[in-house]
Amino acid sequence: RPVNGEQLDRIVEAVMAGIQADNQGVVSSKLFAAQALAQLREEDEIASVRYASVHRRFHDVEDFIQEIQDLAKRREKTKTP
């Protein structure tokens, strides 16, 4: 799935802003991964599932199903009536 430069810039800027807002000085890989995943969910849900599968080391199809169900729940919460 191609990502254009504008999308990439948006994701990187949002990840950096989230890390800076946390203001802990040292950035853990967990914090970075969480910020990256959150931004990918906003930008490209498929990319976020792929990223999560690697970062969280999905072991079977149930892990994918759970992630997709979580995405669907988030989408429902953010829908405006």
mmCIF file of N, CA and C in Angstrom:
data_model
loop_
_atom_site.group_PDB
_atom_site.id
_atom_site.type_symbol
_atom_site.label_atom_id
_atom_site.label_comp_id
_atom_site.label_asym_id
_atom_site.label_seq_id
_atom_site.Cartn_x
_atom_site.Cartn_y
_atom_site.Cartn_z
ATOM 1 N N ARG A 1 0.854 -1.170 0.000
ATOM 2 C CA ARG A 1 0.000 0.000 0.000
ATOM 3 C C ARG A 1 0.900 1.233 0.000
ATOM 4 N N PRO A 2 0.816 2.018 -1.032
ATOM 5 C CA PRO A 2 1.672 3.204 -1.115
ATOM 6 C C PRO A 2 1.263 4.285 -0.115
ATOM 7 N N VAL A 3 2.260 4.967 0.382
ATOM 8 C CA VAL A 3 2.043 6.095 1.292
ATOM 9 C C VAL A 3 2.731 7.295 0.659
ATOM 10 N N ASN A 4 1.985 8.387 0.513
ATOM 11 C CA ASN A 4 2.618 9.564 -0.085
ATOM 12 C C ASN A 4 3.370 10.356 0.983
ATOM 13 N N GLY A 5 4.178 11.274 0.533
ATOM 14 C CA GLY A 5 5.008 12.056 1.446
ATOM 15 C C GLY A 5 4.212 12.844 2.460
ATOM 16 N N GLU A 6 3.061 13.357 2.036
ATOM 17 C CA GLU A 6 2.214 14.141 2.940
ATOM 18 C C GLU A 6 1.676 13.264 4.082
ATOM 19 N N GLN A 7 1.239 12.057 3.746
ATOM 20 C CA GLN A 7 0.743 11.136 4.778
ATOM 21 C C GLN A 7 1.860 10.790 5.760
ATOM 22 N N LEU A 8 3.019 10.488 5.222
ATOM 23 C CA LEU A 8 4.154 10.126 6.067
ATOM 24 C C LEU A 8 4.529 11.277 6.994
ATOM 25 N N ASP A 9 4.571 12.482 6.464
ATOM 26 C CA ASP A 9 4.872 13.657 7.287
ATOM 27 C C ASP A 9 3.851 13.823 8.414
ATOM 28 N N ARG A 10 2.577 13.643 8.080
ATOM 29 C CA ARG A 10 1.518 13.769 9.082
ATOM 30 C C ARG A 10 1.699 12.730 10.204
ATOM 31 N N ILE A 11 1.988 11.509 9.821
ATOM 32 C CA ILE A 11 2.165 10.445 10.810
ATOM 33 C C ILE A 11 3.363 10.740 11.702
ATOM 34 N N VAL A 12 4.487 11.095 11.100
ATOM 35 C CA VAL A 12 5.713 11.371 11.869
ATOM 36 C C VAL A 12 5.498 12.554 12.809
ATOM 37 N N GLU A 13 4.886 13.623 12.318
ATOM 38 C CA GLU A 13 4.641 14.793 13.167
ATOM 39 C C GLU A 13 3.730 14.456 14.340
ATOM 40 N N ALA A 14 2.704 13.669 14.093
ATOM 41 C CA ALA A 14 1.779 13.291 15.165
ATOM 42 C C ALA A 14 2.452 12.380 16.188
ATOM 43 N N VAL A 15 3.273 11.455 15.726
ATOM 44 C CA VAL A 15 4.013 10.574 16.655
ATOM 45 C C VAL A 15 4.946 11.410 17.521
ATOM 46 N N MET A 16 5.673 12.311 16.895
ATOM 47 C CA MET A 16 6.604 13.160 17.651
ATOM 48 C C MET A 16 5.861 14.048 18.648
ATOM 49 N N ALA A 17 4.724 14.593 18.251
ATOM 50 C CA ALA A 17 3.939 15.438 19.164
ATOM 51 C C ALA A 17 3.455 14.614 20.355
ATOM 52 N N GLY A 18 3.018 13.402 20.113
ATOM 53 C CA GLY A 18 2.573 12.538 21.200
ATOM 54 C C GLY A 18 3.694 12.186 22.153
ATOM 55 N N ILE A 19 4.861 11.939 21.614
ATOM 56 C CA ILE A 19 6.016 11.615 22.451
ATOM 57 C C ILE A 19 6.433 12.836 23.266
ATOM 58 N N GLN A 20 6.456 14.003 22.627
ATOM 59 C CA GLN A 20 6.830 15.220 23.341
ATOM 60 C C GLN A 20 5.812 15.562 24.414
ATOM 61 N N ALA A 21 4.545 15.291 24.175
ATOM 62 C CA ALA A 21 3.506 15.562 25.171
ATOM 63 C C ALA A 21 3.679 14.670 26.392
ATOM 64 N N ASP A 22 4.199 13.467 26.177
ATOM 65 C CA ASP A 22 4.439 12.552 27.291
ATOM 66 C C ASP A 22 5.548 13.081 28.194
ATOM 67 N N ASN A 23 6.538 13.754 27.597
ATOM 68 C CA ASN A 23 7.570 14.500 28.320
ATOM 69 C C ASN A 23 8.308 13.699 29.383
ATOM 70 N N GLN A 24 8.724 12.481 29.045
ATOM 71 C CA GLN A 24 9.477 11.666 30.000
ATOM 72 C C GLN A 24 10.980 11.719 29.757
ATOM 73 N N GLY A 25 11.412 12.451 28.767
ATOM 74 C CA GLY A 25 12.842 12.533 28.475
ATOM 75 C C GLY A 25 13.302 11.372 27.617
ATOM 76 N N VAL A 26 13.384 10.202 28.196
ATOM 77 C CA VAL A 26 13.792 9.013 27.463
ATOM 78 C C VAL A 26 12.540 8.382 26.849
ATOM 79 N N VAL A 27 12.633 8.046 25.578
ATOM 80 C CA VAL A 27 11.483 7.482 24.873
ATOM 81 C C VAL A 27 11.639 5.968 24.807
ATOM 82 N N SER A 28 10.695 5.279 25.415
ATOM 83 C CA SER A 28 10.739 3.819 25.364
ATOM 84 C C SER A 28 10.203 3.345 24.015
ATOM 85 N N SER A 29 10.609 2.146 23.638
ATOM 86 C CA SER A 29 10.105 1.590 22.389
ATOM 87 C C SER A 29 8.601 1.334 22.492
ATOM 88 N N LYS A 30 8.120 1.043 23.694
ATOM 89 C CA LYS A 30 6.679 0.832 23.893
ATOM 90 C C LYS A 30 5.897 2.112 23.612
ATOM 91 N N LEU A 31 6.395 3.236 24.125
ATOM 92 C CA LEU A 31 5.725 4.515 23.894
ATOM 93 C C LEU A 31 5.745 4.860 22.409
ATOM 94 N N PHE A 32 6.906 4.701 21.784
ATOM 95 C CA PHE A 32 7.009 5.001 20.363
ATOM 96 C C PHE A 32 6.042 4.133 19.564
ATOM 97 N N ALA A 33 6.018 2.833 19.857
ATOM 98 C CA ALA A 33 5.151 1.908 19.132
ATOM 99 C C ALA A 33 3.675 2.255 19.340
ATOM 100 N N ALA A 34 3.316 2.615 20.556
ATOM 101 C CA ALA A 34 1.923 2.974 20.843
ATOM 102 C C ALA A 34 1.517 4.223 20.073
ATOM 103 N N GLN A 35 2.400 5.211 20.030
ATOM 104 C CA GLN A 35 2.114 6.441 19.282
ATOM 105 C C GLN A 35 2.008 6.148 17.787
ATOM 106 N N ALA A 36 2.919 5.336 17.279
ATOM 107 C CA ALA A 36 2.896 4.993 15.856
ATOM 108 C C ALA A 36 1.608 4.246 15.505
ATOM 109 N N LEU A 37 1.226 3.301 16.344
ATOM 110 C CA LEU A 37 0.011 2.535 16.092
ATOM 111 C C LEU A 37 -1.228 3.433 16.128
ATOM 112 N N ALA A 38 -1.281 4.335 17.084
ATOM 113 C CA ALA A 38 -2.419 5.251 17.185
ATOM 114 C C ALA A 38 -2.541 6.103 15.922
ATOM 115 N N GLN A 39 -1.426 6.585 15.424
ATOM 116 C CA GLN A 39 -1.464 7.420 14.218
ATOM 117 C C GLN A 39 -1.811 6.606 12.985
ATOM 118 N N LEU A 40 -1.295 5.394 12.911
ATOM 119 C CA LEU A 40 -1.638 4.544 11.774
ATOM 120 C C LEU A 40 -3.128 4.216 11.755
ATOM 121 N N ARG A 41 -3.711 4.023 12.932
ATOM 122 C CA ARG A 41 -5.158 3.762 12.996
ATOM 123 C C ARG A 41 -5.939 4.908 12.384
ATOM 124 N N GLU A 42 -5.470 6.135 12.613
ATOM 125 C CA GLU A 42 -6.146 7.312 12.073
ATOM 126 C C GLU A 42 -5.943 7.431 10.564
ATOM 127 N N GLU A 43 -4.771 7.071 10.110
ATOM 128 C CA GLU A 43 -4.397 7.296 8.704
ATOM 129 C C GLU A 43 -4.785 6.125 7.793
ATOM 130 N N ASP A 44 -4.559 4.897 8.271
ATOM 131 C CA ASP A 44 -4.756 3.726 7.407
ATOM 132 C C ASP A 44 -4.959 2.501 8.295
ATOM 133 N N GLU A 45 -6.194 2.061 8.412
ATOM 134 C CA GLU A 45 -6.514 0.962 9.322
ATOM 135 C C GLU A 45 -5.814 -0.337 8.937
ATOM 136 N N ILE A 46 -5.679 -0.586 7.647
ATOM 137 C CA ILE A 46 -4.996 -1.808 7.205
ATOM 138 C C ILE A 46 -3.532 -1.767 7.634
ATOM 139 N N ALA A 47 -2.900 -0.630 7.435
ATOM 140 C CA ALA A 47 -1.504 -0.485 7.854
ATOM 141 C C ALA A 47 -1.379 -0.659 9.363
ATOM 142 N N SER A 48 -2.372 -0.185 10.105
ATOM 143 C CA SER A 48 -2.297 -0.320 11.570
ATOM 144 C C SER A 48 -2.395 -1.781 11.997
ATOM 145 N N VAL A 49 -3.229 -2.565 11.317
ATOM 146 C CA VAL A 49 -3.333 -3.993 11.646
ATOM 147 C C VAL A 49 -2.022 -4.696 11.302
ATOM 148 N N ARG A 50 -1.451 -4.352 10.172
ATOM 149 C CA ARG A 50 -0.168 -4.964 9.776
ATOM 150 C C ARG A 50 0.926 -4.602 10.779
ATOM 151 N N TYR A 51 0.980 -3.336 11.173
ATOM 152 C CA TYR A 51 1.974 -2.903 12.159
ATOM 153 C C TYR A 51 1.762 -3.618 13.488
ATOM 154 N N ALA A 52 0.526 -3.670 13.939
ATOM 155 C CA ALA A 52 0.219 -4.330 15.207
ATOM 156 C C ALA A 52 0.609 -5.805 15.169
ATOM 157 N N SER A 53 0.412 -6.446 14.028
ATOM 158 C CA SER A 53 0.732 -7.874 13.936
ATOM 159 C C SER A 53 2.216 -8.135 14.137
ATOM 160 N N VAL A 54 3.041 -7.221 13.694
ATOM 161 C CA VAL A 54 4.487 -7.376 13.872
ATOM 162 C C VAL A 54 4.897 -6.934 15.272
ATOM 163 N N HIS A 55 4.447 -5.741 15.662
ATOM 164 C CA HIS A 55 4.846 -5.185 16.956
ATOM 165 C C HIS A 55 4.389 -6.063 18.124
ATOM 166 N N ARG A 56 3.171 -6.559 18.037
ATOM 167 C CA ARG A 56 2.616 -7.373 19.124
ATOM 168 C C ARG A 56 2.835 -8.865 18.918
ATOM 169 N N ARG A 57 3.491 -9.200 17.821
ATOM 170 C CA ARG A 57 3.814 -10.596 17.510
ATOM 171 C C ARG A 57 2.582 -11.497 17.526
ATOM 172 N N PHE A 58 1.644 -11.184 16.653
ATOM 173 C CA PHE A 58 0.442 -12.007 16.549
ATOM 174 C C PHE A 58 0.851 -13.451 16.269
ATOM 175 N N HIS A 59 0.167 -14.369 16.934
ATOM 176 C CA HIS A 59 0.509 -15.787 16.800
ATOM 177 C C HIS A 59 -0.465 -16.558 15.924
ATOM 178 N N ASP A 60 -1.684 -16.080 15.816
ATOM 179 C CA ASP A 60 -2.676 -16.803 15.027
ATOM 180 C C ASP A 60 -3.751 -15.844 14.538
ATOM 181 N N VAL A 61 -4.683 -16.393 13.794
ATOM 182 C CA VAL A 61 -5.728 -15.571 13.192
ATOM 183 C C VAL A 61 -6.600 -14.895 14.256
ATOM 184 N N GLU A 62 -6.727 -15.501 15.411
ATOM 185 C CA GLU A 62 -7.523 -14.901 16.491
ATOM 186 C C GLU A 62 -6.961 -13.540 16.907
ATOM 187 N N ASP A 63 -5.653 -13.398 16.882
ATOM 188 C CA ASP A 63 -5.036 -12.105 17.210
ATOM 189 C C ASP A 63 -5.451 -11.039 16.194
ATOM 190 N N PHE A 64 -5.490 -11.422 14.913
ATOM 191 C CA PHE A 64 -5.928 -10.490 13.870
ATOM 192 C C PHE A 64 -7.401 -10.127 14.057
ATOM 193 N N ILE A 65 -8.206 -11.134 14.333
ATOM 194 C CA ILE A 65 -9.638 -10.895 14.529
ATOM 195 C C ILE A 65 -9.866 -9.928 15.681
ATOM 196 N N GLN A 66 -9.151 -10.125 16.776
ATOM 197 C CA GLN A 66 -9.303 -9.248 17.938
ATOM 198 C C GLN A 66 -8.918 -7.813 17.601
ATOM 199 N N GLU A 67 -7.831 -7.638 16.878
ATOM 200 C CA GLU A 67 -7.396 -6.290 16.495
ATOM 201 C C GLU A 67 -8.441 -5.617 15.593
ATOM 202 N N ILE A 68 -8.993 -6.361 14.670
ATOM 203 C CA ILE A 68 -9.999 -5.808 13.766
ATOM 204 C C ILE A 68 -11.273 -5.465 14.529
ATOM 205 N N GLN A 69 -11.649 -6.308 15.475
ATOM 206 C CA GLN A 69 -12.821 -5.999 16.296
ATOM 207 C C GLN A 69 -12.583 -4.745 17.129
ATOM 208 N N ASP A 70 -11.379 -4.587 17.659
ATOM 209 C CA ASP A 70 -11.045 -3.381 18.418
ATOM 210 C C ASP A 70 -11.137 -2.142 17.532
ATOM 211 N N LEU A 71 -10.660 -2.249 16.293
ATOM 212 C CA LEU A 71 -10.768 -1.130 15.354
ATOM 213 C C LEU A 71 -12.230 -0.776 15.098
ATOM 214 N N ALA A 72 -13.050 -1.787 14.912
ATOM 215 C CA ALA A 72 -14.475 -1.553 14.662
ATOM 216 C C ALA A 72 -15.127 -0.856 15.851
ATOM 217 N N LYS A 73 -14.764 -1.259 17.062
ATOM 218 C CA LYS A 73 -15.314 -0.617 18.269
ATOM 219 C C LYS A 73 -14.882 0.840 18.344
ATOM 220 N N ARG A 74 -13.609 1.105 18.039
ATOM 221 C CA ARG A 74 -13.123 2.488 18.052
ATOM 222 C C ARG A 74 -13.869 3.332 17.028
ATOM 223 N N ARG A 75 -14.087 2.760 15.864
ATOM 224 C CA ARG A 75 -14.795 3.485 14.813
ATOM 225 C C ARG A 75 -16.219 3.827 15.255
ATOM 226 N N GLU A 76 -16.887 2.888 15.895
ATOM 227 C CA GLU A 76 -18.246 3.130 16.384
ATOM 228 C C GLU A 76 -18.275 4.257 17.424
ATOM 229 N N LYS A 77 -17.272 4.284 18.298
ATOM 230 C CA LYS A 77 -17.214 5.318 19.335
ATOM 231 C C LYS A 77 -16.991 6.693 18.753
ATOM 232 N N THR A 78 -16.285 6.769 17.628
ATOM 233 C CA THR A 78 -15.962 8.074 17.060
ATOM 234 C C THR A 78 -16.980 8.564 16.045
ATOM 235 N N LYS A 79 -17.945 7.717 15.699
ATOM 236 C CA LYS A 79 -18.991 8.155 14.769
ATOM 237 C C LYS A 79 -19.839 9.241 15.417
ATOM 238 N N THR A 80 -20.156 10.221 14.618
ATOM 239 C CA THR A 80 -21.038 11.280 15.122
ATOM 240 C C THR A 80 -22.476 10.933 14.753
ATOM 241 N N PRO A 81 -23.412 11.156 15.672
ATOM 242 C CA PRO A 81 -24.811 10.798 15.404
ATOM 243 C C PRO A 81 -25.451 11.687 14.356
#
